[in-house]
PDB file of C-alpha atoms in Angstrom:
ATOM      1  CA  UNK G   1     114.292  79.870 100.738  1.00 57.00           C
ATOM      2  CA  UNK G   2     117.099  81.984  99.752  1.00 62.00           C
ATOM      3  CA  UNK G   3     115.718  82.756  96.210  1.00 64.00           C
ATOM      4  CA  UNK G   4     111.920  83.963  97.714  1.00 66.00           C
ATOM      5  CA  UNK G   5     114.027  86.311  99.817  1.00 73.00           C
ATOM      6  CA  UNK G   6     115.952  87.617  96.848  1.00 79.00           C
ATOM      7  CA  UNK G   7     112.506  87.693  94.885  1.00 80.00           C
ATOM      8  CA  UNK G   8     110.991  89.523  97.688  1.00 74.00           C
ATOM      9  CA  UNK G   9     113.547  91.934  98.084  1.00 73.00           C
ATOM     10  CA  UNK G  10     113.003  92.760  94.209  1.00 76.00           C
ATOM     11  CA  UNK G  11     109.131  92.622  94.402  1.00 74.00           C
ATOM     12  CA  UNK G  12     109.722  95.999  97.778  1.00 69.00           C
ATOM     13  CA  UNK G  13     112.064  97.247  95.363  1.00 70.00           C
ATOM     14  CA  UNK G  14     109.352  98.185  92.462  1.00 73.00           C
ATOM     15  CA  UNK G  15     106.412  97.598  94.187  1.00 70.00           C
ATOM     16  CA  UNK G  16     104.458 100.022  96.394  1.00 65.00           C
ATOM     17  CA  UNK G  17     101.218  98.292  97.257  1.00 64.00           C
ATOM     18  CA  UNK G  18     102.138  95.724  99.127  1.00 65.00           C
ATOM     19  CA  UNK G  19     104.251  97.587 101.612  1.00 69.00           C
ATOM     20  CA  UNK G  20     107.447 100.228 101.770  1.00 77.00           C
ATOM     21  CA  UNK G  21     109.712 100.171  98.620  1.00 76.00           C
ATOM     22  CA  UNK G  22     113.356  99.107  99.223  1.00 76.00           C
ATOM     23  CA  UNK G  23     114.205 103.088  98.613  1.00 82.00           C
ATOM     24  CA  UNK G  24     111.674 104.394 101.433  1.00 84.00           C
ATOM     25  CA  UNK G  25     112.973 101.929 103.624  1.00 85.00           C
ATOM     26  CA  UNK G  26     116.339 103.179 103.105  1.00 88.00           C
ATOM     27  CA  UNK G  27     114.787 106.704 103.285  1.00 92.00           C
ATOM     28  CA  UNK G  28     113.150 106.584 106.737  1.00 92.00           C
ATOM     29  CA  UNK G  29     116.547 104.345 107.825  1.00 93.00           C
ATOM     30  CA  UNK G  30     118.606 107.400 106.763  1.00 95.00           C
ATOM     31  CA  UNK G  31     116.511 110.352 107.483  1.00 96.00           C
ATOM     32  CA  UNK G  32     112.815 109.807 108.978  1.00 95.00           C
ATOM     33  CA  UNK G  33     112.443 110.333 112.612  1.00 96.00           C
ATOM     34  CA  UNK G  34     109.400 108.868 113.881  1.00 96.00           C
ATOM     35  CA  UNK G  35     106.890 110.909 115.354  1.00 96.00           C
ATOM     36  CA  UNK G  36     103.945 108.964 116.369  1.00 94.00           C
ATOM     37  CA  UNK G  37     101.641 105.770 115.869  1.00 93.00           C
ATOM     38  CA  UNK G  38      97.575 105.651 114.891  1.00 90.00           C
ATOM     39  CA  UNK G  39      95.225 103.482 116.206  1.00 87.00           C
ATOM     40  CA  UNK G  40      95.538 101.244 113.950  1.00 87.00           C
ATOM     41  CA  UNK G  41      99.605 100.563 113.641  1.00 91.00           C
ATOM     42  CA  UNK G  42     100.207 103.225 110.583  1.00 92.00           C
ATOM     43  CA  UNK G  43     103.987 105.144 111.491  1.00 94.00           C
ATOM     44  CA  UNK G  44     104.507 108.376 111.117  1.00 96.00           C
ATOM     45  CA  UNK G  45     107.829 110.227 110.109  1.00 96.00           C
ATOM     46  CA  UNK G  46     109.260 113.283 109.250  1.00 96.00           C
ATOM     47  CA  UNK G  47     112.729 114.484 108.418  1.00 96.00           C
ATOM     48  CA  UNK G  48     114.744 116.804 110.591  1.00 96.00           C
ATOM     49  CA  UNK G  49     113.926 120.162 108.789  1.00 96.00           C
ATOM     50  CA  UNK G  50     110.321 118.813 108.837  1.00 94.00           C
ATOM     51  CA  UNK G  51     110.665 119.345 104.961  1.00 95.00           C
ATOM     52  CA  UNK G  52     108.615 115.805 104.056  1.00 96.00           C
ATOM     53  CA  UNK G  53     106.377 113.912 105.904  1.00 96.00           C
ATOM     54  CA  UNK G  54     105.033 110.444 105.247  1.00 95.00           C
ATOM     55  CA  UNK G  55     103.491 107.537 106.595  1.00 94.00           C
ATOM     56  CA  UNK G  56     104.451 103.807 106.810  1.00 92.00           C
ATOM     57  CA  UNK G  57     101.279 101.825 106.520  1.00 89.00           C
ATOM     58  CA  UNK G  58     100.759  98.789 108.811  1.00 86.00           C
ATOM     59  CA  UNK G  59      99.393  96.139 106.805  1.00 80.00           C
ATOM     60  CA  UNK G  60      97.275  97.195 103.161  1.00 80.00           C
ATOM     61  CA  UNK G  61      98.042 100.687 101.721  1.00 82.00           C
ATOM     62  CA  UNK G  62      94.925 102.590 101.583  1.00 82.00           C
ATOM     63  CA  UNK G  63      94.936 106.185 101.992  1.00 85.00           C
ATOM     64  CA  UNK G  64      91.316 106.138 103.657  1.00 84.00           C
ATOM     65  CA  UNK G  65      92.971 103.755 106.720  1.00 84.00           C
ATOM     66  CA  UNK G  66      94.418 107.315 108.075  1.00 88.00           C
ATOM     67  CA  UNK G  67      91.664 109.128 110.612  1.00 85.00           C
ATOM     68  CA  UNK G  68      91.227 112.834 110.270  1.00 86.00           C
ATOM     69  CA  UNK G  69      93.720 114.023 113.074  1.00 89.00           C
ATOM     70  CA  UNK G  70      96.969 111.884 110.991  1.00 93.00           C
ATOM     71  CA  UNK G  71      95.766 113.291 107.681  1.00 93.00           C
ATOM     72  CA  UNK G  72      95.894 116.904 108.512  1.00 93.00           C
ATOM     73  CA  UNK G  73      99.289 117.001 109.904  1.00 95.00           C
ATOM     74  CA  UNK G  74     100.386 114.905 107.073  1.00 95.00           C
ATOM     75  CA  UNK G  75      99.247 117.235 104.707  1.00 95.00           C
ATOM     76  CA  UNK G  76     100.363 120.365 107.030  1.00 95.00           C
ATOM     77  CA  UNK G  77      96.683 121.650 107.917  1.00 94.00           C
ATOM     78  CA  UNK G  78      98.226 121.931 111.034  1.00 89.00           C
ATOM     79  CA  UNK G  79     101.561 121.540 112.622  1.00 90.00           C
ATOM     80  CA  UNK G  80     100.535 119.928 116.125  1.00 92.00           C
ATOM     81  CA  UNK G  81     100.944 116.165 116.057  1.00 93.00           C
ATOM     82  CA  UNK G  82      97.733 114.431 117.238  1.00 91.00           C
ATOM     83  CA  UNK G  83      99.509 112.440 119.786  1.00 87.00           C
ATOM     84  CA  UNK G  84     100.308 115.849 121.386  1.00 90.00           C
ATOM     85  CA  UNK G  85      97.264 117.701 120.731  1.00 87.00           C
ATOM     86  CA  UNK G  86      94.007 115.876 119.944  1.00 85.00           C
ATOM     87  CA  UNK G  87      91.245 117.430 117.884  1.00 86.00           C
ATOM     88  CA  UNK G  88      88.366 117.865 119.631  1.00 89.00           C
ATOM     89  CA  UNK G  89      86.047 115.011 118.722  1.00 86.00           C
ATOM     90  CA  UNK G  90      81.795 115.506 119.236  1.00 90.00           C
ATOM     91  CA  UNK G  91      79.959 112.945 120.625  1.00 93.00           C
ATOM     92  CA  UNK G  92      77.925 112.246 117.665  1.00 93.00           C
ATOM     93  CA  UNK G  93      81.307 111.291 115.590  1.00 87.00           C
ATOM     94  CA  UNK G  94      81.009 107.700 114.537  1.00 85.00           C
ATOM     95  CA  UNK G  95      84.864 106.206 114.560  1.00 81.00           C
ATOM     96  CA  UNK G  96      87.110 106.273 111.897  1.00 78.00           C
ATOM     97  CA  UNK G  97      86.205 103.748 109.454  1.00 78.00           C
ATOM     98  CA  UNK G  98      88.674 102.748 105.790  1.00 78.00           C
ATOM     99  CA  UNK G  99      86.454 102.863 102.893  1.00 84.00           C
ATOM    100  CA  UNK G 100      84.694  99.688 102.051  1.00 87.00           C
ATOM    101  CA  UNK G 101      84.141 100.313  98.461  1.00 86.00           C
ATOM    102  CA  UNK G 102      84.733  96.891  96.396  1.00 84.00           C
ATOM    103  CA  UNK G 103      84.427  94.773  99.598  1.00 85.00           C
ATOM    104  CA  UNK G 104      81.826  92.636 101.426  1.00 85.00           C
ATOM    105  CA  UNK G 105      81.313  95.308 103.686  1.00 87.00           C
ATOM    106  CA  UNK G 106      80.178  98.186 100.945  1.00 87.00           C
ATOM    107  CA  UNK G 107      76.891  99.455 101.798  1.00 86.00           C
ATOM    108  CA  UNK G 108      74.276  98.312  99.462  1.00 82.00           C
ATOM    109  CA  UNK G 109      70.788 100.318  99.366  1.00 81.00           C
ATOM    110  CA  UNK G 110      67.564  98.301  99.384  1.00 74.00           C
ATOM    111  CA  UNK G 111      66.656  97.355  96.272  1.00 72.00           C
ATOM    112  CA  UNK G 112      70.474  97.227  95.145  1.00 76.00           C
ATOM    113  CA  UNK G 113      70.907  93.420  93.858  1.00 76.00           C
ATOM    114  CA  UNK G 114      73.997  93.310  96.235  1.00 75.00           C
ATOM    115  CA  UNK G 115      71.403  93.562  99.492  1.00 69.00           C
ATOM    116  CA  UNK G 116      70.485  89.783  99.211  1.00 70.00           C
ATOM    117  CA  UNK G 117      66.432  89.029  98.051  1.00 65.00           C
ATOM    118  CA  UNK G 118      64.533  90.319  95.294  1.00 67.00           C
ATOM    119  CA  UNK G 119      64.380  94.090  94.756  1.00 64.00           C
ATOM    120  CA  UNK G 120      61.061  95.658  95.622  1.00 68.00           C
ATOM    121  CA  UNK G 121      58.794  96.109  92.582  1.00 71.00           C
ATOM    122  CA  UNK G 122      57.898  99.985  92.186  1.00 72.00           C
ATOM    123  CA  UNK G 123      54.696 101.260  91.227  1.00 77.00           C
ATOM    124  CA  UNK G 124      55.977 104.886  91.269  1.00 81.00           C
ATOM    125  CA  UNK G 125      57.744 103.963  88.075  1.00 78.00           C
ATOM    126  CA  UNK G 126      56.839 103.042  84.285  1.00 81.00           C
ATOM    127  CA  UNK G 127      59.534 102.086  82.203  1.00 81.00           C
ATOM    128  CA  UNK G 128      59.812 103.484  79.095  1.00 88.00           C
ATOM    129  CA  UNK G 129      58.879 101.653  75.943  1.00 88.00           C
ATOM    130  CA  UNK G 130      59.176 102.733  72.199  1.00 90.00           C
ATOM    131  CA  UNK G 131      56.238 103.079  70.002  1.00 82.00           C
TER     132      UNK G 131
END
């Protein structure tokens, strides 16, 4: 057990995707005061100065897993944290979904070979043949 721990201690400490690297850990230890939670578990941080800002990702890193409110104070659209000041949401917004791209769950037109059957034969089309 003791050598997965050393092995996994190495694998945070040059490896970003499956979690914090050993040196943001230390970072946010050292300098990152936390200044809120999403939805979903992501932690926010900034330093005192409010010079950087970053996020710690609960669970896979994807980008897309942050909702609108998170990303624009991370990239300092605005300066209001979400937790204290919402943005106003209409009632047609659907909720924040993470892109599905390369998964199961990737939306797949009719007709695409990923939507299960046979694609619908078109009569709107003739393929091109050379004479």
């Amino acid at each position: 057990e003791a050598s997965m721990g050393i092995l996994n201690t190495l694998l945070r400490a040059v490896t970003w995707w499956n979690g914090q690297t050993l040196n943001t850990q230390i970072f946010t230890a050292r300098k990152g005061i936390k200044v809120g939670e999403d939805d979903q578990g992501n932690v926010f941080y900034h330093t005192a100065d409010d010079s950087r800002r970053w996020v710690i990702f609960n669970g896979e890193i994807e980008a897309s897993r942050i909702d609108a409110d998170w990303h624009g104070w991370l990239h300092r659209t605005f300066n209001e944290l979400p937790s204290k000041s919402p943005l106003p949401h209409k009632p047609w917004e659907k909720p924040h979904q993470e892109n599905l791209t390369g998964t199961l769950n990737a939306y797949a037109p009719a007709g695409s070979i990923r939507s299960g059957g046979t694609p619908k034969t078109r009569s709107d089309y003739e393929a091109w043949a050379p004479e």
